[in-house]
mmCIF file of C-alpha atoms in Angstrom:
data_model
loop_
_atom_site.group_PDB
_atom_site.id
_atom_site.type_symbol
_atom_site.label_atom_id
_atom_site.label_comp_id
_atom_site.label_asym_id
_atom_site.label_seq_id
_atom_site.Cartn_x
_atom_site.Cartn_y
_atom_site.Cartn_z
ATOM 1 C CA LYS Z 246 66.374 156.467 26.344
ATOM 2 C CA SER Z 247 68.697 159.172 25.179
ATOM 3 C CA ALA Z 248 72.142 158.585 23.719
ATOM 4 C CA ALA Z 249 73.658 160.639 26.563
ATOM 5 C CA ALA Z 250 72.062 158.380 29.175
ATOM 6 C CA ASP Z 251 73.373 155.311 27.346
ATOM 7 C CA ARG Z 252 76.888 156.760 27.239
ATOM 8 C CA LYS Z 253 76.750 157.588 30.942
ATOM 9 C CA ARG Z 254 75.564 154.073 31.791
ATOM 10 C CA ALA Z 255 78.333 152.509 29.675
ATOM 11 C CA SER Z 256 80.917 154.735 31.354
ATOM 12 C CA LEU Z 257 79.691 153.722 34.818
ATOM 13 C CA LEU Z 258 79.860 150.040 33.870
ATOM 14 C CA ARG Z 259 83.423 150.451 32.570
ATOM 15 C CA GLY Z 260 84.300 152.208 35.826
ATOM 16 C CA MET Z 261 82.841 149.365 37.898
ATOM 17 C CA GLU Z 262 84.777 146.819 35.831
ATOM 18 C CA SER Z 263 88.001 148.795 36.263
ATOM 19 C CA LEU Z 264 87.413 149.061 40.002
ATOM 20 C CA GLN Z 265 86.909 145.306 40.272
ATOM 21 C CA ARG Z 266 89.986 144.640 38.111
ATOM 22 C CA GLY Z 267 92.008 146.986 40.327
ATOM 23 C CA ARG Z 268 90.833 145.258 43.498
ATOM 24 C CA LEU Z 269 91.930 141.892 42.108
ATOM 25 C CA GLN Z 270 95.338 143.258 41.091
ATOM 26 C CA LEU Z 271 95.745 144.858 44.512
ATOM 27 C CA GLU Z 272 94.831 141.606 46.238
ATOM 28 C CA ILE Z 273 97.585 139.680 44.446
ATOM 29 C CA GLY Z 274 100.171 142.428 44.892
ATOM 30 C CA ASN Z 275 100.250 143.818 41.352
ATOM 31 C CA TYR Z 276 100.228 147.399 42.589
ATOM 32 C CA ASN Z 277 101.194 149.115 39.318
ATOM 33 C CA GLU Z 278 98.417 147.318 37.434
ATOM 34 C CA ALA Z 279 96.014 148.189 40.234
ATOM 35 C CA LEU Z 280 97.023 151.850 39.949
ATOM 36 C CA GLU Z 281 96.205 151.820 36.233
ATOM 37 C CA SER Z 282 92.743 150.420 36.917
ATOM 38 C CA PHE Z 283 91.990 152.897 39.699
ATOM 39 C CA ALA Z 284 93.186 155.796 37.512
ATOM 40 C CA LYS Z 285 90.673 154.703 34.841
ATOM 41 C CA VAL Z 286 87.881 154.733 37.423
ATOM 42 C CA ILE Z 287 88.852 158.225 38.590
ATOM 43 C CA GLU Z 288 89.064 159.388 34.964
ATOM 44 C CA SER Z 289 85.400 158.463 34.484
ATOM 45 C CA ASP Z 290 84.264 159.432 38.007
ATOM 46 C CA SER Z 291 86.473 162.025 39.693
ATOM 47 C CA ASN Z 292 84.451 161.795 42.920
ATOM 48 C CA ASN Z 293 84.943 158.056 43.448
ATOM 49 C CA THR Z 294 86.434 158.012 46.952
ATOM 50 C CA GLU Z 295 86.785 154.234 46.950
ATOM 51 C CA ALA Z 296 89.044 154.358 43.873
ATOM 52 C CA TYR Z 297 91.149 157.117 45.460
ATOM 53 C CA MET Z 298 91.481 155.130 48.711
ATOM 54 C CA LEU Z 299 92.552 151.985 46.881
ATOM 55 C CA LYS Z 300 94.908 153.999 44.688
ATOM 56 C CA ALA Z 301 96.457 155.535 47.822
ATOM 57 C CA TYR Z 302 96.863 152.090 49.346
ATOM 58 C CA SER Z 303 98.584 150.886 46.160
ATOM 59 C CA HIS Z 304 100.940 153.879 46.219
ATOM 60 C CA ALA Z 305 101.724 153.240 49.890
ATOM 61 C CA ASN Z 306 102.581 149.615 49.124
ATOM 62 C CA LEU Z 307 105.031 150.856 46.498
ATOM 63 C CA ASP Z 308 106.486 153.253 49.118
ATOM 64 C CA ARG Z 309 105.266 156.257 47.134
ATOM 65 C CA VAL Z 310 104.298 158.159 50.242
ATOM 66 C CA GLY Z 311 103.773 161.556 48.611
ATOM 67 C CA GLU Z 312 101.430 160.146 45.984
ATOM 68 C CA ALA Z 313 99.494 158.163 48.598
ATOM 69 C CA ILE Z 314 99.056 161.306 50.698
ATOM 70 C CA LEU Z 315 97.782 163.187 47.617
ATOM 71 C CA ASP Z 316 95.173 160.480 46.999
ATOM 72 C CA TYR Z 317 94.052 160.521 50.641
ATOM 73 C CA THR Z 318 93.866 164.316 50.371
ATOM 74 C CA ALA Z 319 91.611 163.970 47.314
ATOM 75 C CA VAL Z 320 89.272 161.742 49.337
ATOM 76 C CA ILE Z 321 89.149 164.296 52.157
ATOM 77 C CA SER Z 322 88.414 167.130 49.723
ATOM 78 C CA ILE Z 323 85.503 165.118 48.285
ATOM 79 C CA GLU Z 324 84.252 163.848 51.660
ATOM 80 C CA PRO Z 325 85.752 165.755 54.630
ATOM 81 C CA GLY Z 326 84.378 163.308 57.187
ATOM 82 C CA HIS Z 327 85.483 160.166 55.334
ATOM 83 C CA PRO Z 328 85.812 157.465 58.008
ATOM 84 C CA GLU Z 329 89.235 156.170 56.932
ATOM 85 C CA ALA Z 330 91.116 158.758 54.841
ATOM 86 C CA ARG Z 331 92.518 160.924 57.651
ATOM 87 C CA LEU Z 332 93.272 157.863 59.728
ATOM 88 C CA ALA Z 333 95.158 156.230 56.846
ATOM 89 C CA ARG Z 334 97.011 159.466 56.097
ATOM 90 C CA GLY Z 335 97.925 159.789 59.785
ATOM 91 C CA ARG Z 336 99.186 156.216 59.950
ATOM 92 C CA LEU Z 337 101.275 156.730 56.848
ATOM 93 C CA ARG Z 338 102.817 159.865 58.326
ATOM 94 C CA ASN Z 339 103.398 158.072 61.613
ATOM 95 C CA GLU Z 340 105.152 155.167 59.847
ATOM 96 C CA HIS Z 341 107.483 157.647 58.168
ATOM 97 C CA ASN Z 342 108.270 159.480 61.418
ATOM 98 C CA ASP Z 343 106.262 162.599 60.574
ATOM 99 C CA TYR Z 344 104.853 162.668 64.088
ATOM 100 C CA PRO Z 345 103.535 166.260 64.010
ATOM 101 C CA GLY Z 346 101.686 165.462 60.762
ATOM 102 C CA ALA Z 347 100.338 162.229 62.250
ATOM 103 C CA ILE Z 348 99.132 164.042 65.365
ATOM 104 C CA GLU Z 349 97.345 166.605 63.195
ATOM 105 C CA GLU Z 350 95.645 163.863 61.149
ATOM 106 C CA PHE Z 351 94.599 161.813 64.181
ATOM 107 C CA THR Z 352 93.226 164.941 65.872
ATOM 108 C CA ALA Z 353 91.214 165.882 62.779
ATOM 109 C CA HIS Z 354 89.948 162.299 62.499
ATOM 110 C CA LEU Z 355 88.773 162.364 66.115
ATOM 111 C CA LYS Z 356 86.814 165.581 65.478
ATOM 112 C CA HIS Z 357 84.678 163.658 62.977
ATOM 113 C CA HIS Z 358 84.822 160.294 64.791
ATOM 114 C CA PRO Z 359 85.274 160.899 68.554
ATOM 115 C CA ASP Z 360 84.360 157.308 69.437
ATOM 116 C CA ASP Z 361 87.038 155.737 67.231
ATOM 117 C CA LEU Z 362 88.950 154.255 70.144
ATOM 118 C CA ARG Z 363 91.938 152.904 68.216
ATOM 119 C CA VAL Z 364 93.000 156.433 67.299
ATOM 120 C CA TYR Z 365 93.540 157.534 70.902
ATOM 121 C CA LEU Z 366 96.377 155.040 71.323
ATOM 122 C CA GLU Z 367 97.880 155.831 67.932
ATOM 123 C CA ARG Z 368 97.850 159.547 68.672
ATOM 124 C CA ALA Z 369 99.292 158.865 72.140
ATOM 125 C CA ALA Z 370 102.246 157.047 70.565
ATOM 126 C CA ALA Z 371 102.888 159.938 68.162
ATOM 127 C CA LEU Z 372 102.583 162.470 71.003
ATOM 128 C CA ARG Z 373 105.026 160.478 73.083
ATOM 129 C CA ALA Z 374 107.456 160.333 70.133
ATOM 130 C CA VAL Z 375 107.689 164.142 70.180
ATOM 131 C CA GLY Z 376 107.921 164.372 73.972
ATOM 132 C CA ARG Z 377 104.352 165.461 74.679
ATOM 133 C CA GLU Z 378 103.952 163.027 77.593
ATOM 134 C CA GLU Z 379 101.068 164.768 79.354
ATOM 135 C CA GLU Z 380 98.896 164.798 76.236
ATOM 136 C CA ALA Z 381 99.834 161.190 75.471
ATOM 137 C CA SER Z 382 98.788 160.186 78.979
ATOM 138 C CA ARG Z 383 95.453 161.977 78.511
ATOM 139 C CA ASP Z 384 94.771 160.001 75.321
ATOM 140 C CA GLU Z 385 95.666 156.737 77.060
ATOM 141 C CA LYS Z 386 93.405 157.644 79.964
ATOM 142 C CA ARG Z 387 90.573 158.491 77.547
ATOM 143 C CA TYR Z 388 91.031 155.124 75.832
ATOM 144 C CA SER Z 389 90.888 153.372 79.213
ATOM 145 C CA GLU Z 390 87.766 155.296 80.233
ATOM 146 C CA LEU Z 391 85.967 154.432 77.005
ATOM 147 C CA THR Z 392 86.954 150.768 76.947
ATOM 148 C CA GLY Z 393 87.108 149.947 80.645
ATOM 149 C CA ARG Z 394 90.566 148.491 80.007
ATOM 150 C CA ARG Z 395 93.720 149.599 81.705
ATOM 151 C CA ILE Z 396 96.800 149.985 79.581
ATOM 152 C CA TRP Z 397 100.387 149.645 80.634
ATOM 153 C CA VAL Z 398 102.959 151.973 79.130
ATOM 154 C CA ASP Z 399 106.588 151.193 79.860
ATOM 155 C CA HIS Z 400 108.437 154.504 80.077
ATOM 156 C CA ALA Z 401 111.636 153.024 81.478
ATOM 157 C CA PRO Z 402 114.583 152.319 79.196
ATOM 158 C CA ASP Z 403 115.569 148.710 78.719
ATOM 159 C CA VAL Z 404 117.814 147.644 81.575
ATOM 160 C CA LYS Z 405 119.717 144.387 81.628
ATOM 161 C CA THR Z 406 120.049 142.633 84.922
ATOM 162 C CA ASP Z 407 122.265 139.717 85.822
#
């Protein structure tokens, strides 16, 4: 074995240990410690999409939306069709009332994953939030067609009756 191969193996093992340490910290809510561990993983393996996803999740839990979006963006640049990155980025934007951004993310996600049923309803809600009722109804109809389930959307304002 060469010294370079040994160094690479040792670096990969340290990265795996840091990833595991970060997962444990994340699980118990120590988000800053988790971030440190995930940063170490990324330092040794800049293409580790799992570390970026977990780092983004940690940032989101600390309400560091911009940093979370940057980490999700890194995942997408490494793996454009990543099954969760665009969805997570869309949800984050939706939660922070960036409905146009959420719609864009959900639409891009559906291009890679057209059978991901949950996204049709999430995009419909974002479309409805910006007044795009017809498109929202189309997404709800598509969801119903794919699942065989009817959905009820209450468009009426709350009315009190005596």
